[in-house]
Tab-separated table of C-alpha atoms in Angstrom:
chain	number	residue	atom	x	y	z
A	1	LEU	CA	-0.007	-0.001	0.021
A	2	VAL	CA	1.411	3.394	-1.024
A	3	GLU	CA	0.080	6.535	0.627
A	4	THR	CA	0.127	8.626	-2.531
A	5	ASP	CA	-1.801	6.012	-4.472
A	6	LEU	CA	-4.381	5.583	-1.694
A	7	ALA	CA	-4.784	9.357	-1.368
A	8	LYS	CA	-5.390	9.695	-5.121
A	9	GLU	CA	-7.870	6.798	-5.160
A	10	LEU	CA	-9.791	8.182	-2.198
A	11	SER	CA	-9.570	11.853	-3.371
A	12	ALA	CA	-8.015	12.760	-0.036
A	13	SER	CA	-4.804	14.363	1.177
A	14	ARG	CA	-1.935	12.194	2.420
A	15	THR	CA	-2.373	13.273	6.076
A	16	PRO	CA	-5.671	11.454	6.829
A	17	VAL	CA	-4.499	8.474	4.773
A	18	ARG	CA	-1.278	8.278	6.797
A	19	GLN	CA	-3.236	8.625	10.060
A	20	GLY	CA	-5.552	5.784	8.989
A	21	LEU	CA	-2.598	3.555	8.156
A	22	GLN	CA	-0.911	4.386	11.457
A	23	ARG	CA	-4.120	3.347	13.231
A	24	LEU	CA	-4.076	0.057	11.346
A	25	GLU	CA	-0.430	-0.398	12.309
A	26	LEU	CA	-1.336	0.034	15.979
A	27	GLU	CA	-3.935	-2.706	15.539
A	28	GLY	CA	-1.290	-4.956	13.957
A	29	LEU	CA	-2.945	-5.056	10.538
A	30	VAL	CA	-0.199	-3.376	8.499
A	31	SER	CA	3.511	-2.705	8.925
A	32	ALA	CA	5.807	-0.046	7.428
A	33	SER	CA	8.399	-0.867	4.761
A	34	ARG	CA	10.756	1.104	2.541
A	35	HIS	CA	8.306	1.003	-0.318
A	36	GLY	CA	4.959	1.551	1.462
A	37	TRP	CA	2.765	-0.352	3.868
A	38	ILE	CA	2.532	-4.133	4.000
A	39	VAL	CA	-0.705	-5.881	4.915
A	40	ARG	CA	0.039	-8.410	7.641
A	41	GLU	CA	-1.212	-11.925	7.223
A	42	HIS	CA	-3.100	-13.433	10.117
A	43	SER	CA	-1.480	-16.170	12.145
A	44	ALA	CA	-2.570	-18.481	14.951
A	45	LEU	CA	0.105	-16.923	17.141
A	46	ASP	CA	-1.340	-13.422	16.644
A	47	ILE	CA	-4.697	-14.691	17.841
A	48	GLN	CA	-3.117	-16.525	20.728
A	49	HIS	CA	-1.403	-13.347	21.928
A	50	ILE	CA	-4.663	-11.398	21.850
A	51	TYR	CA	-6.412	-14.029	23.868
A	52	ASP	CA	-3.500	-14.352	26.326
A	53	VAL	CA	-4.122	-10.719	27.252
A	54	ARG	CA	-7.925	-11.005	27.213
A	55	ILE	CA	-7.943	-14.068	29.450
A	56	ALA	CA	-5.713	-12.392	32.029
A	57	LEU	CA	-7.563	-9.024	32.031
A	58	GLU	CA	-11.147	-10.247	31.850
A	59	GLY	CA	-10.527	-13.013	34.358
A	60	TYR	CA	-9.279	-10.398	36.842
A	61	ALA	CA	-12.240	-8.114	36.002
A	62	SER	CA	-14.631	-10.929	36.964
A	63	ARG	CA	-12.777	-11.372	40.238
A	64	LEU	CA	-13.054	-7.653	41.000
A	65	ALA	CA	-16.701	-7.539	40.015
A	66	THR	CA	-17.406	-10.374	42.437
A	67	GLU	CA	-15.823	-8.384	45.205
A	68	ARG	CA	-16.981	-4.849	44.299
A	69	ALA	CA	-20.242	-4.889	42.342
A	70	SER	CA	-23.357	-3.782	44.255
A	71	ASP	CA	-26.320	-6.126	44.674
A	72	GLU	CA	-28.260	-3.834	42.339
A	73	HIS	CA	-25.631	-4.150	39.662
A	74	LEU	CA	-25.630	-7.915	40.016
A	75	GLU	CA	-29.405	-7.826	39.475
A	76	TYR	CA	-28.777	-5.829	36.283
A	77	ILE	CA	-26.272	-8.415	34.997
A	78	LYS	CA	-28.842	-11.147	35.737
A	79	SER	CA	-31.500	-9.244	33.751
A	80	VAL	CA	-29.132	-9.026	30.772
A	81	HIS	CA	-28.477	-12.791	30.941
A	82	ASP	CA	-32.186	-13.523	31.179
A	83	ALA	CA	-32.858	-11.333	28.107
A	84	ALA	CA	-30.169	-13.232	26.220
A	85	LEU	CA	-31.830	-16.515	27.045
A	86	ALA	CA	-35.018	-15.177	25.472
A	87	ASN	CA	-33.234	-14.387	22.200
A	88	LEU	CA	-31.522	-17.631	21.267
A	89	GLU	CA	-33.444	-18.176	18.018
A	90	PRO	CA	-31.601	-17.434	14.739
A	91	ALA	CA	-34.024	-14.635	13.906
A	92	SER	CA	-32.967	-12.856	17.107
A	93	ARG	CA	-29.221	-13.166	16.555
A	94	SER	CA	-28.533	-9.431	16.326
A	95	GLU	CA	-30.312	-8.803	19.602
A	96	PHE	CA	-28.509	-11.760	21.200
A	97	VAL	CA	-25.164	-10.371	20.131
A	98	LYS	CA	-25.939	-6.978	21.772
A	99	LEU	CA	-26.958	-8.752	25.000
A	100	HIS	CA	-23.933	-11.098	24.857
A	101	ASP	CA	-21.622	-8.075	24.653
A	102	GLU	CA	-23.519	-6.142	27.286
A	103	PHE	CA	-23.253	-9.104	29.663
A	104	HIS	CA	-19.435	-8.952	29.435
A	105	ASP	CA	-19.368	-5.098	29.536
A	106	ALA	CA	-21.571	-5.073	32.650
A	107	ILE	CA	-19.182	-7.418	34.469
A	108	VAL	CA	-16.290	-5.158	33.523
A	109	ARG	CA	-18.166	-2.119	34.814
A	110	GLY	CA	-18.814	-4.018	38.029
A	111	ALA	CA	-15.059	-4.240	38.555
A	112	ASP	CA	-15.067	-0.465	39.050
A	113	ASN	CA	-11.654	0.131	37.495
A	114	ALA	CA	-11.592	2.548	34.512
A	115	LEU	CA	-8.017	1.729	33.514
A	116	LEU	CA	-8.806	-1.985	33.446
A	117	ALA	CA	-11.964	-1.366	31.433
A	118	ASP	CA	-10.032	0.688	28.881
A	119	ALA	CA	-7.420	-2.081	28.434
A	120	ILE	CA	-10.109	-4.741	28.054
A	121	ARG	CA	-11.970	-2.623	25.502
A	122	ARG	CA	-8.848	-2.203	23.385
A	123	TYR	CA	-8.307	-5.953	23.078
A	124	ARG	CA	-11.982	-6.876	22.750
A	125	GLU	CA	-12.314	-4.477	19.848
A	126	HIS	CA	-9.355	-5.971	17.961
A	127	PRO	CA	-10.337	-7.040	14.443
A	128	TYR	CA	-9.927	-10.725	15.399
A	129	ASN	CA	-12.796	-10.288	17.832
A	130	ARG	CA	-15.151	-8.053	15.939
A	131	ARG	CA	-17.342	-10.747	14.466
A	132	GLY	CA	-17.658	-12.363	17.875
A	133	ALA	CA	-21.018	-13.906	18.626
A	134	HIS	CA	-22.246	-13.025	15.094
A	135	SER	CA	-20.282	-15.977	13.840
A	136	TYR	CA	-21.274	-18.486	16.519
A	137	SER	CA	-22.812	-21.776	15.440
A	138	GLU	CA	-25.982	-22.781	17.269
A	139	GLU	CA	-23.958	-25.126	19.398
A	140	GLU	CA	-21.429	-22.394	20.253
A	141	LEU	CA	-24.200	-19.968	21.041
A	142	ARG	CA	-25.887	-22.301	23.529
A	143	GLU	CA	-22.493	-23.162	25.100
A	144	ALA	CA	-21.800	-19.422	25.525
A	145	VAL	CA	-25.144	-18.933	27.313
A	146	ARG	CA	-24.518	-21.977	29.535
A	147	SER	CA	-21.118	-20.668	30.560
A	148	HIS	CA	-22.576	-17.191	31.124
A	149	GLY	CA	-25.080	-18.757	33.538
A	150	GLU	CA	-22.295	-20.474	35.495
A	151	LEU	CA	-20.275	-17.282	35.584
A	152	LEU	CA	-23.277	-15.258	36.776
A	153	ALA	CA	-23.929	-17.777	39.585
A	154	ALA	CA	-20.336	-17.538	40.736
A	155	ILE	CA	-20.329	-13.768	40.749
A	156	CYS	CA	-23.680	-13.562	42.609
A	157	ALA	CA	-22.321	-16.069	45.143
A	158	ARG	CA	-19.322	-13.745	45.619
A	159	SER	CA	-16.970	-16.581	44.703
A	160	ALA	CA	-14.052	-14.686	43.227
A	161	ASP	CA	-11.788	-17.704	42.498
A	162	GLU	CA	-14.605	-19.509	40.673
A	163	ALA	CA	-15.636	-16.399	38.720
A	164	GLU	CA	-12.094	-15.877	37.476
A	165	ARG	CA	-11.674	-19.544	36.588
A	166	LEU	CA	-14.933	-19.661	34.641
A	167	THR	CA	-14.108	-16.456	32.729
A	168	ARG	CA	-10.771	-17.905	31.720
A	169	ALA	CA	-12.399	-21.146	30.590
A	170	HIS	CA	-15.071	-19.201	28.619
A	171	LEU	CA	-12.464	-17.204	26.777
A	172	ALA	CA	-10.335	-20.267	26.064
A	173	LEU	CA	-13.345	-21.752	24.267
A	174	SER	CA	-13.771	-18.470	22.374
A	175	HIS	CA	-10.114	-18.646	21.373
A	176	ASP	CA	-10.555	-22.143	19.943
A	177	ALA	CA	-13.709	-21.124	18.033
A	178	THR	CA	-11.875	-18.010	16.605
A	179	LEU	CA	-9.034	-20.214	15.367
A	180	GLN	CA	-11.478	-22.578	13.651
A	181	ARG	CA	-13.112	-19.640	11.848
A	182	PHE	CA	-9.900	-18.107	10.705
A	183	ALA	CA	-8.503	-21.424	9.505
A	184	ALA	CA	-10.819	-21.108	6.498
A	185	VAL	CA	-9.700	-17.562	5.652
A	186	PRO	CA	-7.274	-17.224	2.714
A	187	GLY	CA	-3.869	-16.080	3.912
A	188	PHE	CA	-4.316	-17.366	7.460
A	189	MET	CA	-1.171	-19.021	8.752
A	190	PRO	CA	-1.132	-21.804	11.320
A	191	GLN	CA	2.282	-20.440	12.401
A	192	ALA	CA	3.398	-16.847	12.683
A	193	ALA	CA	5.275	-15.177	9.906
A	194	ASP	CA	8.452	-13.279	10.690
A	195	GLU	CA	7.482	-10.025	12.348
A	196	GLN	CA	9.884	-8.041	10.226
A	197	GLY	CA	11.185	-9.029	6.808
A	198	PRO	CA	14.463	-7.910	5.275
A	199	ASP	CA	12.823	-5.037	3.384
A	200	GLU	CA	10.960	-3.703	6.392
A	201	ILE	CA	12.136	-0.921	8.660
A	202	PRO	CA	10.529	0.475	11.851
A	203	SER	CA	10.451	4.071	10.627
A	204	GLN	CA	7.615	5.684	8.739
A	205	PRO	CA	7.573	5.143	4.982
A	206	THR	CA	8.470	8.190	2.870
A	207	GLY	CA	7.021	7.041	-0.442
């Protein structure tokens, strides 16, 4: 990808094009080279690294929510879970996805730590995760709801160890499902490619 070519194609100046490419670089989707920007291929290791961080952060958030969330907030989380249960049919998938995401967001809010919430949001919004529950099979969807129910019970029981364990297990299953989906994507690599090839440099491209 060459900035000048992209700017011409988009009828835009180079500045917003460069800013957009820099944003994609931060997300790990492109890297700078002497001749422009190189689109990174997906690898299993890339996905593993994202989930390593998510499992650690979201597991701890569940622990904190168990210890800090008010009874009223726990009732709200329960109401979100109940609403998700009522939207399991394929025709309700969009509504289910909203409730699925809100269930996790509500737990993070219950942890009452803005810095932790920001870090979790960054990794949950990574492109590997954006399809999320939209791509679940019926079996995966029902397994997600079942594990949500177990997690909710642990949080409401104020069992911090169990809540953290269940969150980690839930995300481990999500990791496996994500790998299965990406395995069918052209360009996906079971192993990671070299992070930096011989023609790549860490500085900004000038072309």
